[in-house]
Short mmCIF file of C-alpha atoms in Angstrom, two decimals:
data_model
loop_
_atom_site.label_atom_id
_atom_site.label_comp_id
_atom_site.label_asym_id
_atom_site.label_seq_id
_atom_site.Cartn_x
_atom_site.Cartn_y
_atom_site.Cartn_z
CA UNK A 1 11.40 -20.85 -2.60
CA UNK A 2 8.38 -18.89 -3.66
CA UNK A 3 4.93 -20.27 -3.59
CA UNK A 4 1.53 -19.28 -5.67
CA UNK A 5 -0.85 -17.15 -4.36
CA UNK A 6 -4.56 -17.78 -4.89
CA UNK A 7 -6.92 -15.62 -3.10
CA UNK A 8 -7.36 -13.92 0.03
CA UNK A 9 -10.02 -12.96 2.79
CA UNK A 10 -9.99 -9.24 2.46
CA UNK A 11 -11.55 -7.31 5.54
CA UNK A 12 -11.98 -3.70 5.94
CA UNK A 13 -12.88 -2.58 9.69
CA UNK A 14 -14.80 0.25 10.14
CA UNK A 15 -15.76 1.56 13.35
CA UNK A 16 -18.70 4.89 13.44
CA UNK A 17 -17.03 7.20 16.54
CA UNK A 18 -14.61 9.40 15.14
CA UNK A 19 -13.35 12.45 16.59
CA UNK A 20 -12.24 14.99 13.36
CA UNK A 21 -15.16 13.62 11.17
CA UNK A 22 -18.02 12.45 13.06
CA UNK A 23 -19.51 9.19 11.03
CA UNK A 24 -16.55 8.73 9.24
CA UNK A 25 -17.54 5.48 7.18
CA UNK A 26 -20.65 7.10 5.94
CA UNK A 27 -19.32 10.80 4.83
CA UNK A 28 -20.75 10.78 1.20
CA UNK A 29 -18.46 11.07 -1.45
CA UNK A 30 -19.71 12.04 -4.99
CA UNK A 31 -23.27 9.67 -4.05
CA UNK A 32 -21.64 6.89 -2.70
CA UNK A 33 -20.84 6.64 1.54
CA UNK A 34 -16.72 6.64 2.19
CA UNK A 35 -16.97 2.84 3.29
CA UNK A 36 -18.44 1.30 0.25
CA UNK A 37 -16.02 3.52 -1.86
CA UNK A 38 -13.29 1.86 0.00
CA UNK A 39 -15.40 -2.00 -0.61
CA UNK A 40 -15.32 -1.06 -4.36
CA UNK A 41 -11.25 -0.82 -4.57
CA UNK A 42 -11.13 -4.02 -2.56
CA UNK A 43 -13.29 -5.51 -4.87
CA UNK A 44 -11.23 -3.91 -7.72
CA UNK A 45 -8.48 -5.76 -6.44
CA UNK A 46 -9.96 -8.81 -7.27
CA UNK A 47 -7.72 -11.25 -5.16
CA UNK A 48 -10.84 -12.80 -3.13
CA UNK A 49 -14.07 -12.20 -1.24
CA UNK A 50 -14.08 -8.61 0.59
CA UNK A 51 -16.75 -7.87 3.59
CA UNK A 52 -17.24 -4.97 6.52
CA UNK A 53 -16.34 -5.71 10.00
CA UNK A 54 -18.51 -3.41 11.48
CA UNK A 55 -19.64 -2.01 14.85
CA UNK A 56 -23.09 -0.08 13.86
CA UNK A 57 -26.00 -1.20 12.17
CA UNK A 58 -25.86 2.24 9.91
CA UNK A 59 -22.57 0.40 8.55
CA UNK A 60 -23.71 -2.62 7.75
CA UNK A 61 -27.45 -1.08 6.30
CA UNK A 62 -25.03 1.00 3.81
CA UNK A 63 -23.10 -1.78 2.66
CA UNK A 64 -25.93 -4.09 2.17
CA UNK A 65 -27.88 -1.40 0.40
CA UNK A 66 -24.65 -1.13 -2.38
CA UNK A 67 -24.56 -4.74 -2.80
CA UNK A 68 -21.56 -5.48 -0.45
CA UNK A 69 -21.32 -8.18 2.49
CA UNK A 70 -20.85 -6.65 6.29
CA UNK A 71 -20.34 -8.13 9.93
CA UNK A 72 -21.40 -7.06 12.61
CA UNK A 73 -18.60 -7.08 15.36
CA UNK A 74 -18.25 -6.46 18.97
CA UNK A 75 -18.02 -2.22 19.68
CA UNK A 76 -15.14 -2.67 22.53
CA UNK A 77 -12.46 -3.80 20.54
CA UNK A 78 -9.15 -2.18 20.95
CA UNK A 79 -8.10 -2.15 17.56
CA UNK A 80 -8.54 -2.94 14.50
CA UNK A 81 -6.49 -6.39 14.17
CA UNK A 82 -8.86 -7.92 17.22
CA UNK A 83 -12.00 -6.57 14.85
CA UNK A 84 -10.99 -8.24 11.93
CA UNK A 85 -9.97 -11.81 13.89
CA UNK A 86 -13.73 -11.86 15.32
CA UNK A 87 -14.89 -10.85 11.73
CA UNK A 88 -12.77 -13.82 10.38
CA UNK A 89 -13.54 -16.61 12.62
CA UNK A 90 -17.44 -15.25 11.80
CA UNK A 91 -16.90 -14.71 7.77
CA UNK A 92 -14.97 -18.00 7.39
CA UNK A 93 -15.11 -20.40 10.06
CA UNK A 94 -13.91 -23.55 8.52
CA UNK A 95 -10.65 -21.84 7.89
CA UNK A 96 -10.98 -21.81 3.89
CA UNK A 97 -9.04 -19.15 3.63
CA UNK A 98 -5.11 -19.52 4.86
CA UNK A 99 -4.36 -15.34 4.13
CA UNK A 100 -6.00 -12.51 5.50
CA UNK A 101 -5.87 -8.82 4.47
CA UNK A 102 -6.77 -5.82 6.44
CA UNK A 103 -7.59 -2.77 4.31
CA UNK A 104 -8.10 0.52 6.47
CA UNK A 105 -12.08 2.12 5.98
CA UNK A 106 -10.25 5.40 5.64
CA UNK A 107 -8.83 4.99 2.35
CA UNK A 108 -11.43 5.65 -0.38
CA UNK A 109 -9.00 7.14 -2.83
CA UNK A 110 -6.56 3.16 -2.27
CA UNK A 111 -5.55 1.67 -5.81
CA UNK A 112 -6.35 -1.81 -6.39
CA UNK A 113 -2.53 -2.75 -7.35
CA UNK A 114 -1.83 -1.20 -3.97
CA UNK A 115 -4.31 -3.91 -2.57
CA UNK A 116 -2.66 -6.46 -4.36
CA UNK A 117 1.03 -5.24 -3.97
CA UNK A 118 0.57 -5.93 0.07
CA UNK A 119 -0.74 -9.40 -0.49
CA UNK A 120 2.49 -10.09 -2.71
CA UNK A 121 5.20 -11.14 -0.06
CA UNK A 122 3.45 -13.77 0.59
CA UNK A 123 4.60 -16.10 -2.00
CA UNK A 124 7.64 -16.04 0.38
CA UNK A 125 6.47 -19.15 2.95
CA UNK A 126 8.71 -17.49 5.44
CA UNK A 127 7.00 -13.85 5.30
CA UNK A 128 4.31 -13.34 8.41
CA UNK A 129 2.70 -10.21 7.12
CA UNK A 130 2.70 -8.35 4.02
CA UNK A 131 2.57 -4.44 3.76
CA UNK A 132 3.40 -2.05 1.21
CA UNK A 133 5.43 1.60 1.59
CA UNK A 134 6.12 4.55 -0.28
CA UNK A 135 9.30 6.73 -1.15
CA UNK A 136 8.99 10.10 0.62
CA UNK A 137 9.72 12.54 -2.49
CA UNK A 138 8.62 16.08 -0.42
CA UNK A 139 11.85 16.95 1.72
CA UNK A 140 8.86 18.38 4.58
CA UNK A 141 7.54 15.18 5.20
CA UNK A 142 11.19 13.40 5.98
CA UNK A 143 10.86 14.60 9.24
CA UNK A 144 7.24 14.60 9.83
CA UNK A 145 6.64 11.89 13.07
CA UNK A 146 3.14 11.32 11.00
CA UNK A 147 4.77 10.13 8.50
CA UNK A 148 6.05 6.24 9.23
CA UNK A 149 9.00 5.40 7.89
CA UNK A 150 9.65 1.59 7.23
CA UNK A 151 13.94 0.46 7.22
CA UNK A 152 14.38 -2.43 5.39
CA UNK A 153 16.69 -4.34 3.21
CA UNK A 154 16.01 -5.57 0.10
CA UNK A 155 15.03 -9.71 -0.02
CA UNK A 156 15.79 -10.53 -3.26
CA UNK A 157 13.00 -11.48 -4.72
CA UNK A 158 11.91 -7.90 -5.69
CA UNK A 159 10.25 -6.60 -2.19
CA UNK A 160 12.09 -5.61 0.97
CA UNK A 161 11.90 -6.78 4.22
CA UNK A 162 11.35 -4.94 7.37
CA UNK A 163 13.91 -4.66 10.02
CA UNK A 164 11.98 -1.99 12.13
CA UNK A 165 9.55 1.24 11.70
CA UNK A 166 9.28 4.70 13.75
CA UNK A 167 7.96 7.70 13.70
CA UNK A 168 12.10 9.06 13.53
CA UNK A 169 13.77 9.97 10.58
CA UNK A 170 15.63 7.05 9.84
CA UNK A 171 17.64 5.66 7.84
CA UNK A 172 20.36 8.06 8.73
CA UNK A 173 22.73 8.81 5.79
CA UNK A 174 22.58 9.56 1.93
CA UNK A 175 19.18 7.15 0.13
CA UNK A 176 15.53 7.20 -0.42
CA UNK A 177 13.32 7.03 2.80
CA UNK A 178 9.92 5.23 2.83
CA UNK A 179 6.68 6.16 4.07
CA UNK A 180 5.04 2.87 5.63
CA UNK A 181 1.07 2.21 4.43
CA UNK A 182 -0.98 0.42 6.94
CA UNK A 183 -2.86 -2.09 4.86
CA UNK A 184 -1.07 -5.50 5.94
CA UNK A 185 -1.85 -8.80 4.51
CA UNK A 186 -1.61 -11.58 7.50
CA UNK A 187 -0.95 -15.11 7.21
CA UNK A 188 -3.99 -16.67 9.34
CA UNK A 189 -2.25 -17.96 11.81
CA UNK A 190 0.06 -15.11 12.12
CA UNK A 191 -3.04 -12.53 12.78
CA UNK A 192 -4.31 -15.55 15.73
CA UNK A 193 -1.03 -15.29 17.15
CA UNK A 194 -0.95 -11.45 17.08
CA UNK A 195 -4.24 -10.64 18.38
CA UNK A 196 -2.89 -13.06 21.77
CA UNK A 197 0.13 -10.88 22.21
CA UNK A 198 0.15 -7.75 24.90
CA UNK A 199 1.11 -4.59 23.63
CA UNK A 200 4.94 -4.77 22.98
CA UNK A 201 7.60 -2.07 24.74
CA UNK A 202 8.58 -0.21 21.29
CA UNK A 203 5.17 -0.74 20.18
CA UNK A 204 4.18 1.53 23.38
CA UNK A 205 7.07 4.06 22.67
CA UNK A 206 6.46 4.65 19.77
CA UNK A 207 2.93 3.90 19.24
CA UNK A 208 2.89 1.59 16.37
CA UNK A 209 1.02 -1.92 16.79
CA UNK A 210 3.38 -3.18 13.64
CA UNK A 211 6.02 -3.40 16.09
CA UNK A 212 4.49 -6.03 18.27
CA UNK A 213 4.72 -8.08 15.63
CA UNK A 214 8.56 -7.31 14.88
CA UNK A 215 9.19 -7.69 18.76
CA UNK A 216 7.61 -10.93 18.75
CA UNK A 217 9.66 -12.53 16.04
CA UNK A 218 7.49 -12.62 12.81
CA UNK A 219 8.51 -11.81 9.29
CA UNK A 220 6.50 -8.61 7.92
CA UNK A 221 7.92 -7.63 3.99
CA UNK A 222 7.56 -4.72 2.39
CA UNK A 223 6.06 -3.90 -1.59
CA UNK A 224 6.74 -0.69 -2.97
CA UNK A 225 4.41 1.21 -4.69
CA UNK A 226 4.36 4.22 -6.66
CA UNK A 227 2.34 7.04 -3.93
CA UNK A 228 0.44 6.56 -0.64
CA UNK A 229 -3.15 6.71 -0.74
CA UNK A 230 -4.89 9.43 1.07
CA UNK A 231 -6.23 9.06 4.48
CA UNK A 232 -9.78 11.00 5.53
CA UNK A 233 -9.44 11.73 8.81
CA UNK A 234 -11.19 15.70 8.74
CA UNK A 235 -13.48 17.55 6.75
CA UNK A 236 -10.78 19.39 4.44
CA UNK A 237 -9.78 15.33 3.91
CA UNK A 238 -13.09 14.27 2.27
CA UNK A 239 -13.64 17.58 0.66
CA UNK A 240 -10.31 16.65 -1.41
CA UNK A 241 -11.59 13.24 -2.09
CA UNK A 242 -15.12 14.02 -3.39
CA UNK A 243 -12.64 16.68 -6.22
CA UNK A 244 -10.51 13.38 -6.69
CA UNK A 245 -13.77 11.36 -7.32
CA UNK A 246 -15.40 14.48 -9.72
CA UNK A 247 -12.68 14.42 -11.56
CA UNK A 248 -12.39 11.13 -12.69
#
C-alpha cells in the first residue's frame, strides 16, 4: 500500500575545507556563490522548507545575504548524515516534519525533478531511504570505481529497490547498469537510527556509508532519472558549470 507524500525537511550540508577547490560552497558561479545555487534547485523542488547546515560563518553570511535560511553546525562531524541530524533536531525540534532529505552542496547544476524523484519511494511505508540513480550510457565509465553502481530489482510500483552498491562493475551479464546519485531522502527516524550505527564492514571495504544502512537492515529504493548531475569537486568542475549557467 502506497501512502501520500506531503512535504519534506530538505537539508543541504556544506562544509568550507576542501582539498581540490579551496572554499568550495562559495566558488562564484555566473554572480551567485555554488551553495546558494544549489539552495535555489532545492527550493525549485518545491516539496518543503530547505536550509544550510553549515560549519563557517562565511556560509551562513552568503545564504542569509540571498534570502535563504542556514545553521550553524558543529565543525567535527564525520560526515555529512551526523551534520544534517544536528541541523534537524536544531531546524525542527518538535519533530513536524516525519521525512528528511539530504541534498549534497556540490551539486549546483541538480534538477528539481531529481530532488523530487529521491523523495518519491517514500509513499512505500516500508522504504527507509529514498535515492535516485542513473543508467551508465558511456561504455568508459562501466568500469570506472568512481562511478557507483546501484543493483536492484524492480518493486513494482515504478522504482527499484536496492539490494547492494559498489564501486565493482556489477551486475554481471547482458542489461543496463546504473550509476548511484547521493542525494537520499530519510525517513526521520531512519536517519536517528543511522547516525547511532558504527561504520559497517562493507561500508569500510568499499567505502560507501549507504551500505551501513543496507547492513543494518533498512529499506533504501531507488528512482531513476534521466542523467546524473554534475559534481564540483576542482577548478576545471566549476569552470564547466559557470558555461552551463551562461548558457541558459
Amino acid at each position: 500500500m502506497e501512502t501520500v507524500l506531503s512535504a519534506a525537511l530538505v537539508i543541504i550540508p556544506a562544509r568550507l575545507a576542501a582539498t581540490r577547490l579551496p572554499r568550495k560552497p562559495l566558488a562564484d558561479i555566473c554572480g551567485k556563490p555554488m551553495i546558494v545555487r544549489v539552495l535555489e534547485q532545492a527550493q525549485n523542488a518545491d516539496i518543503g522548507p530547505v536550509a544550510v547546515a553549515c560549519d563557517d560563518k562565511d556560509i551562513a553570511e552568503a545564504v542569509h545575504d540571498h534570502g535563504g535560511k542556514a545553521i550553524m553546525t558543529r565543525a567535527d562531524h564525520p560526515s555529512g548524515s551526523d551534520r544534517i541530524q544536528e541541523a534537524v533536531n536544531l531546524v525542527d525540534p518538535d519533530g513536524r516534519h516525519d521525512v528528511i532529505l539530504n541534498v549534497q552542496g556540490d551539486v549546483p547544476l541538480i534538477a528539481p525533478e531529481a530532488i523530487r524523484a529521491a523523495f518519491a519511494p517514500l509513499s512505500i511505508p516500508d522504504v527507509a531511504i529514498g535515492t535516485i540513480m542513473t543508467e551508465i550510457t558511456e561504455p568508459r565509465f562501466r568500469d570506472d570505481p568512481s562511478f557507483v553502481k546501484a543493483v536492484t530489482t524492480p518493486n513494482g510500483h515504478g522504482h527499484h529497490r536496492a539490494l547492494y552498491f559498489t564501486r565493482a562493475t556489477a551486475p554481471s551479464g547482458d542489461g543496463p547498469l546504473y550509476q548511484h546519485v547521493g542525494i537520499y531522502a530519510y525517513r526521520r527516524a531512519a536517519l536517528a537510527d543511522f547516525v547511532k550505527l558504527p561504520p559497517s564492514p562493507l561500508e569500510k571495504r568499499e567505502k560507501l556509508e549507504q551500505l551501513r544502512a543496507l547492513e543494518a537492515g533498512m529499506r533504501i529504493d531507488v528512482s531513476i532519472i534521466d542523467s546524473a548531475p554534475m559534481d564540483v569537486n576542482t577548478p576545471e568542475d566549476l569552470e564547466r558549470a559557470r558555461e552551463v549557467y551562461q548558457a541558459s
